[in-house]
mmCIF file of C-alpha atoms in Angstrom:
data_model
loop_
_atom_site.group_PDB
_atom_site.id
_atom_site.type_symbol
_atom_site.label_atom_id
_atom_site.label_comp_id
_atom_site.label_asym_id
_atom_site.label_seq_id
_atom_site.Cartn_x
_atom_site.Cartn_y
_atom_site.Cartn_z
ATOM 1 C CA UNK H 1 -21.138 -0.820 -0.979
ATOM 2 C CA UNK H 2 -22.870 -1.108 2.492
ATOM 3 C CA UNK H 3 -22.965 -3.657 4.795
ATOM 4 C CA UNK H 4 -20.739 -6.976 6.043
ATOM 5 C CA UNK H 5 -18.189 -7.727 3.116
ATOM 6 C CA UNK H 6 -19.292 -9.620 0.367
ATOM 7 C CA UNK H 7 -16.874 -11.384 -2.163
ATOM 8 C CA UNK H 8 -16.825 -11.296 -5.678
ATOM 9 C CA UNK H 9 -17.744 -14.632 -7.243
ATOM 10 C CA UNK H 10 -15.267 -14.578 -9.813
ATOM 11 C CA UNK H 11 -12.601 -13.709 -6.786
ATOM 12 C CA UNK H 12 -8.918 -15.126 -7.626
ATOM 13 C CA UNK H 13 -5.694 -15.321 -5.652
ATOM 14 C CA UNK H 14 -2.287 -16.275 -6.153
ATOM 15 C CA UNK H 15 0.924 -15.777 -3.801
ATOM 16 C CA UNK H 16 4.225 -14.146 -5.442
ATOM 17 C CA UNK H 17 7.322 -14.619 -3.774
ATOM 18 C CA UNK H 18 9.992 -11.675 -4.217
ATOM 19 C CA UNK H 19 13.347 -10.398 -3.804
ATOM 20 C CA UNK H 20 16.323 -11.728 -2.432
ATOM 21 C CA UNK H 21 14.183 -11.675 0.855
ATOM 22 C CA UNK H 22 11.952 -13.676 -0.418
ATOM 23 C CA UNK H 23 9.037 -11.330 0.679
ATOM 24 C CA UNK H 24 5.653 -13.048 0.292
ATOM 25 C CA UNK H 25 2.798 -10.888 -1.573
ATOM 26 C CA UNK H 26 -0.709 -11.893 -1.599
ATOM 27 C CA UNK H 27 -2.614 -10.570 -4.978
ATOM 28 C CA UNK H 28 -6.599 -11.341 -4.753
ATOM 29 C CA UNK H 29 -8.381 -10.037 -7.846
ATOM 30 C CA UNK H 30 -11.793 -9.655 -8.137
ATOM 31 C CA UNK H 31 -12.263 -9.098 -4.712
ATOM 32 C CA UNK H 32 -15.888 -7.790 -3.522
ATOM 33 C CA UNK H 33 -19.133 -8.323 -5.451
ATOM 34 C CA UNK H 34 -19.973 -4.343 -5.638
ATOM 35 C CA UNK H 35 -16.629 -2.358 -6.286
ATOM 36 C CA UNK H 36 -18.260 0.131 -7.820
ATOM 37 C CA UNK H 37 -20.617 0.875 -4.522
ATOM 38 C CA UNK H 38 -16.989 1.314 -2.904
ATOM 39 C CA UNK H 39 -16.338 3.922 -4.995
ATOM 40 C CA UNK H 40 -19.749 5.716 -4.008
ATOM 41 C CA UNK H 41 -19.122 5.166 -0.431
ATOM 42 C CA UNK H 42 -15.458 6.847 -0.924
ATOM 43 C CA UNK H 43 -17.063 9.703 -2.542
ATOM 44 C CA UNK H 44 -19.235 10.338 -0.129
ATOM 45 C CA UNK H 45 -16.637 9.718 2.736
ATOM 46 C CA UNK H 46 -14.504 12.220 1.533
ATOM 47 C CA UNK H 47 -17.356 15.295 1.479
ATOM 48 C CA UNK H 48 -17.457 14.823 5.000
ATOM 49 C CA UNK H 49 -14.283 13.052 6.664
ATOM 50 C CA UNK H 50 -10.956 14.432 4.399
ATOM 51 C CA UNK H 51 -7.766 14.712 6.187
ATOM 52 C CA UNK H 52 -4.308 14.940 5.377
ATOM 53 C CA UNK H 53 -1.357 12.450 6.386
ATOM 54 C CA UNK H 54 2.145 13.827 6.062
ATOM 55 C CA UNK H 55 3.713 10.577 4.578
ATOM 56 C CA UNK H 56 0.861 10.192 1.698
ATOM 57 C CA UNK H 57 0.945 12.372 -1.097
ATOM 58 C CA UNK H 58 -2.872 13.481 -1.209
ATOM 59 C CA UNK H 59 -5.980 12.981 1.032
ATOM 60 C CA UNK H 60 -7.169 10.302 3.227
ATOM 61 C CA UNK H 61 -10.681 9.536 4.523
ATOM 62 C CA UNK H 62 -11.875 7.003 6.932
ATOM 63 C CA UNK H 63 -13.769 3.982 5.773
ATOM 64 C CA UNK H 64 -16.519 1.957 7.289
ATOM 65 C CA UNK H 65 -15.724 -0.594 10.041
ATOM 66 C CA UNK H 66 -17.528 -3.369 8.587
ATOM 67 C CA UNK H 67 -15.552 -3.508 5.770
ATOM 68 C CA UNK H 68 -12.206 -4.072 7.058
ATOM 69 C CA UNK H 69 -14.140 -6.588 9.950
ATOM 70 C CA UNK H 70 -15.580 -8.380 6.946
ATOM 71 C CA UNK H 71 -12.699 -9.283 4.744
ATOM 72 C CA UNK H 72 -10.790 -10.121 7.777
ATOM 73 C CA UNK H 73 -12.646 -12.983 8.810
ATOM 74 C CA UNK H 74 -13.190 -13.676 5.452
ATOM 75 C CA UNK H 75 -9.230 -14.107 4.825
ATOM 76 C CA UNK H 76 -7.840 -14.680 8.434
ATOM 77 C CA UNK H 77 -6.910 -17.929 7.727
ATOM 78 C CA UNK H 78 -5.502 -17.662 4.047
ATOM 79 C CA UNK H 79 -3.680 -14.565 5.854
ATOM 80 C CA UNK H 80 -1.935 -17.010 8.793
ATOM 81 C CA UNK H 81 -0.534 -19.544 6.087
ATOM 82 C CA UNK H 82 0.757 -16.839 3.797
ATOM 83 C CA UNK H 83 2.816 -14.959 5.989
ATOM 84 C CA UNK H 84 3.320 -17.143 8.888
ATOM 85 C CA UNK H 85 1.760 -14.837 11.407
ATOM 86 C CA UNK H 86 -0.634 -16.429 14.150
ATOM 87 C CA UNK H 87 -2.191 -15.460 17.477
ATOM 88 C CA UNK H 88 -5.229 -12.831 17.551
ATOM 89 C CA UNK H 89 -5.650 -9.840 15.258
ATOM 90 C CA UNK H 90 -6.044 -6.352 15.587
ATOM 91 C CA UNK H 91 -7.518 -4.328 12.580
ATOM 92 C CA UNK H 92 -6.096 -0.940 12.560
ATOM 93 C CA UNK H 93 -9.297 0.386 10.152
ATOM 94 C CA UNK H 94 -9.708 1.020 6.623
ATOM 95 C CA UNK H 95 -8.969 3.802 4.683
ATOM 96 C CA UNK H 96 -9.583 5.879 1.749
ATOM 97 C CA UNK H 97 -6.712 7.101 0.115
ATOM 98 C CA UNK H 98 -6.653 9.568 -2.826
ATOM 99 C CA UNK H 99 -3.542 10.320 -4.185
ATOM 100 C CA UNK H 100 -3.336 14.114 -5.345
ATOM 101 C CA UNK H 101 -0.206 16.203 -5.128
ATOM 102 C CA UNK H 102 1.834 16.817 -8.347
ATOM 103 C CA UNK H 103 5.847 15.989 -7.836
ATOM 104 C CA UNK H 104 6.717 19.269 -7.899
ATOM 105 C CA UNK H 105 4.917 20.346 -4.271
ATOM 106 C CA UNK H 106 5.821 16.298 -2.466
ATOM 107 C CA UNK H 107 8.306 16.506 0.073
ATOM 108 C CA UNK H 108 11.072 14.720 0.306
ATOM 109 C CA UNK H 109 9.862 11.866 2.102
ATOM 110 C CA UNK H 110 6.709 11.602 0.031
ATOM 111 C CA UNK H 111 8.927 10.977 -2.499
ATOM 112 C CA UNK H 112 10.774 7.972 -1.529
ATOM 113 C CA UNK H 113 9.931 4.271 -1.211
ATOM 114 C CA UNK H 114 9.187 3.737 2.358
ATOM 115 C CA UNK H 115 7.810 1.506 5.175
ATOM 116 C CA UNK H 116 5.354 1.896 6.861
ATOM 117 C CA UNK H 117 6.209 0.296 10.667
ATOM 118 C CA UNK H 118 9.050 -1.954 11.577
ATOM 119 C CA UNK H 119 7.221 -4.641 13.021
ATOM 120 C CA UNK H 120 7.125 -8.122 10.861
ATOM 121 C CA UNK H 121 3.631 -8.904 13.043
ATOM 122 C CA UNK H 122 2.143 -6.426 10.901
ATOM 123 C CA UNK H 123 0.379 -6.797 7.393
ATOM 124 C CA UNK H 124 -0.933 -3.746 5.330
ATOM 125 C CA UNK H 125 -2.972 -4.025 2.010
ATOM 126 C CA UNK H 126 -4.254 -1.863 -1.396
ATOM 127 C CA UNK H 127 -7.199 -2.333 -2.747
ATOM 128 C CA UNK H 128 -7.600 -0.353 -5.741
ATOM 129 C CA UNK H 129 -10.618 1.500 -6.826
ATOM 130 C CA UNK H 130 -9.043 3.476 -9.791
ATOM 131 C CA UNK H 131 -10.210 3.278 -13.466
ATOM 132 C CA UNK H 132 -7.747 2.046 -15.905
ATOM 133 C CA UNK H 133 -4.855 4.132 -16.665
ATOM 134 C CA UNK H 134 -3.536 4.628 -13.096
ATOM 135 C CA UNK H 135 -0.324 2.992 -11.749
ATOM 136 C CA UNK H 136 0.145 0.335 -9.160
ATOM 137 C CA UNK H 137 2.824 -0.226 -6.671
ATOM 138 C CA UNK H 138 5.877 -0.904 -6.702
ATOM 139 C CA UNK H 139 8.176 -2.836 -3.928
ATOM 140 C CA UNK H 140 12.451 -2.104 -3.521
ATOM 141 C CA UNK H 141 15.326 -2.455 -2.329
ATOM 142 C CA UNK H 142 17.674 -0.183 -0.697
ATOM 143 C CA UNK H 143 20.971 -0.654 -2.504
ATOM 144 C CA UNK H 144 23.917 0.264 -0.104
ATOM 145 C CA UNK H 145 22.119 -1.781 2.827
ATOM 146 C CA UNK H 146 20.321 -4.427 0.766
ATOM 147 C CA UNK H 147 17.523 -4.335 3.051
ATOM 148 C CA UNK H 148 14.067 -4.965 1.320
ATOM 149 C CA UNK H 149 12.381 -5.428 4.978
ATOM 150 C CA UNK H 150 13.052 -2.857 7.655
ATOM 151 C CA UNK H 151 12.540 -4.906 11.093
ATOM 152 C CA UNK H 152 13.378 -3.803 14.220
ATOM 153 C CA UNK H 153 16.912 -4.381 14.219
ATOM 154 C CA UNK H 154 17.513 -2.963 11.074
ATOM 155 C CA UNK H 155 15.270 0.415 11.687
ATOM 156 C CA UNK H 156 18.350 2.171 13.271
ATOM 157 C CA UNK H 157 20.604 1.454 10.223
ATOM 158 C CA UNK H 158 18.635 1.910 7.972
ATOM 159 C CA UNK H 159 17.386 5.344 8.987
ATOM 160 C CA UNK H 160 20.881 6.540 9.542
ATOM 161 C CA UNK H 161 22.092 5.381 6.099
ATOM 162 C CA UNK H 162 18.937 6.856 4.393
ATOM 163 C CA UNK H 163 19.349 10.606 6.206
ATOM 164 C CA UNK H 164 23.133 10.421 5.044
ATOM 165 C CA UNK H 165 22.109 9.789 1.269
ATOM 166 C CA UNK H 166 19.476 11.965 1.336
ATOM 167 C CA UNK H 167 21.942 15.000 2.670
ATOM 168 C CA UNK H 168 24.200 14.188 -0.141
ATOM 169 C CA UNK H 169 21.584 13.939 -3.410
ATOM 170 C CA UNK H 170 18.135 14.002 -2.379
ATOM 171 C CA UNK H 171 15.948 13.363 -5.560
ATOM 172 C CA UNK H 172 14.205 15.755 -7.537
ATOM 173 C CA UNK H 173 11.561 13.759 -8.474
ATOM 174 C CA UNK H 174 9.114 11.327 -7.554
ATOM 175 C CA UNK H 175 10.737 7.705 -7.123
ATOM 176 C CA UNK H 176 9.041 5.101 -9.922
ATOM 177 C CA UNK H 177 11.601 3.055 -10.721
ATOM 178 C CA UNK H 178 15.454 2.449 -10.147
ATOM 179 C CA UNK H 179 17.067 5.164 -8.862
ATOM 180 C CA UNK H 180 20.776 5.160 -6.748
ATOM 181 C CA UNK H 181 19.282 4.746 -3.926
ATOM 182 C CA UNK H 182 16.543 1.901 -4.353
ATOM 183 C CA UNK H 183 16.379 -0.849 -6.836
ATOM 184 C CA UNK H 184 12.649 -1.572 -7.665
ATOM 185 C CA UNK H 185 12.168 -5.407 -7.102
ATOM 186 C CA UNK H 186 8.570 -5.757 -8.053
ATOM 187 C CA UNK H 187 5.287 -4.128 -9.485
ATOM 188 C CA UNK H 188 1.979 -4.757 -9.318
ATOM 189 C CA UNK H 189 -0.413 -3.266 -11.783
ATOM 190 C CA UNK H 190 -3.907 -0.726 -10.261
ATOM 191 C CA UNK H 191 -6.222 -3.466 -11.207
ATOM 192 C CA UNK H 192 -9.633 -2.343 -10.352
ATOM 193 C CA UNK H 193 -10.796 -4.601 -7.888
ATOM 194 C CA UNK H 194 -7.855 -6.109 -7.055
ATOM 195 C CA UNK H 195 -5.804 -6.118 -3.680
ATOM 196 C CA UNK H 196 -2.667 -7.106 -2.362
ATOM 197 C CA UNK H 197 -1.298 -7.289 1.245
ATOM 198 C CA UNK H 198 2.377 -7.493 1.952
ATOM 199 C CA UNK H 199 4.389 -7.269 5.584
ATOM 200 C CA UNK H 200 3.993 -3.798 6.631
ATOM 201 C CA UNK H 201 7.892 -3.558 7.293
ATOM 202 C CA UNK H 202 8.846 -3.749 3.578
ATOM 203 C CA UNK H 203 9.693 -0.800 1.456
ATOM 204 C CA UNK H 204 7.062 -0.074 -1.248
ATOM 205 C CA UNK H 205 5.569 2.969 -2.699
ATOM 206 C CA UNK H 206 2.405 3.444 -4.599
ATOM 207 C CA UNK H 207 3.086 4.836 -8.388
ATOM 208 C CA UNK H 208 2.596 7.998 -9.594
ATOM 209 C CA UNK H 209 2.069 8.626 -13.029
ATOM 210 C CA UNK H 210 3.715 10.484 -15.563
ATOM 211 C CA UNK H 211 1.479 13.759 -15.703
ATOM 212 C CA UNK H 212 1.742 17.173 -13.796
ATOM 213 C CA UNK H 213 -1.607 16.832 -11.832
ATOM 214 C CA UNK H 214 -4.082 14.238 -10.598
ATOM 215 C CA UNK H 215 -7.878 14.062 -10.644
ATOM 216 C CA UNK H 216 -9.007 15.178 -7.172
ATOM 217 C CA UNK H 217 -12.275 13.471 -7.441
ATOM 218 C CA UNK H 218 -12.528 9.647 -5.976
ATOM 219 C CA UNK H 219 -14.523 8.539 -8.418
ATOM 220 C CA UNK H 220 -11.821 9.505 -11.551
ATOM 221 C CA UNK H 221 -8.705 9.808 -9.519
ATOM 222 C CA UNK H 222 -6.293 7.161 -8.050
ATOM 223 C CA UNK H 223 -8.203 5.710 -5.311
ATOM 224 C CA UNK H 224 -7.333 3.394 -3.183
ATOM 225 C CA UNK H 225 -8.863 1.567 0.144
ATOM 226 C CA UNK H 226 -6.223 1.048 2.792
ATOM 227 C CA UNK H 227 -5.794 -1.515 5.317
ATOM 228 C CA UNK H 228 -3.143 -2.405 8.771
ATOM 229 C CA UNK H 229 -3.838 -5.266 10.746
ATOM 230 C CA UNK H 230 -1.765 -6.388 13.671
ATOM 231 C CA UNK H 231 -1.254 -10.008 14.569
ATOM 232 C CA UNK H 232 -0.517 -10.730 18.494
ATOM 233 C CA UNK H 233 0.807 -13.707 19.988
#
C-alpha cells in the first residue's frame, strides 16, 4: 500500500467497555482498502529497516509515515469522542512488528502483560496483518493491586509490587491466559485487517500461539502494524 490511507468500503467500528475500570476499546474491522499491499510494504521494510526492541519478543521495522498520518486524519474525531481526549495530537509513527521468539527464549518482562506508558493522554493501536491461525491481544487486571490501567499515580506502586512478585515466582512461560498474578479481562482475535485502539496505560499483551516457534517471514508470520498517538491539551 502506498500513498495516503484509503479506508475499506466495508469498514465497520464498535466500542467495547471492559473490566472494572471500564476501559474503552475501539475495534475497527476492514480498516484499509488494500491490506495485502501493507503486507508487501512490511516485507520490503524488514529487508532494510529491521531492529530489535527489548520489550517485544520479535523484530520491528518502520512503516511509511503517510499511513499513520492518513489514519489519524480519518479517525481523529472518533478517537476524541471514544476516549475523551482533546487538543492537538502527535503521531509517534507506525512500526511493523513480527513476533519471532520462542517462549523459552523470551526474557521475564517479555512474558508478562505490560503497559506502554503511564500516560492517560496516549493511545496505542494494533493493526492485524497476519494470516488465520494466529492469536490476538489480551487485556489484564493485576490481581494484587486490582489495577487494569497504570496511571502516573499508580506506576510506582505497581512497579514495586510486580518486582516483589517476580522475585518470588517469575513466570516459567509466556502468560497467555489467567495466572496467579494477572487475570485476563478481555481478548481480541487477530482478524485480518482489524485495528484496535486502547489507552497505552492499560495492561495488555500480544498472545502467542501454542507452538515452539513462529514463522520469521512477514507474509506468513504474526505481523502487526503498531502506532502511538499523544494528545496535548
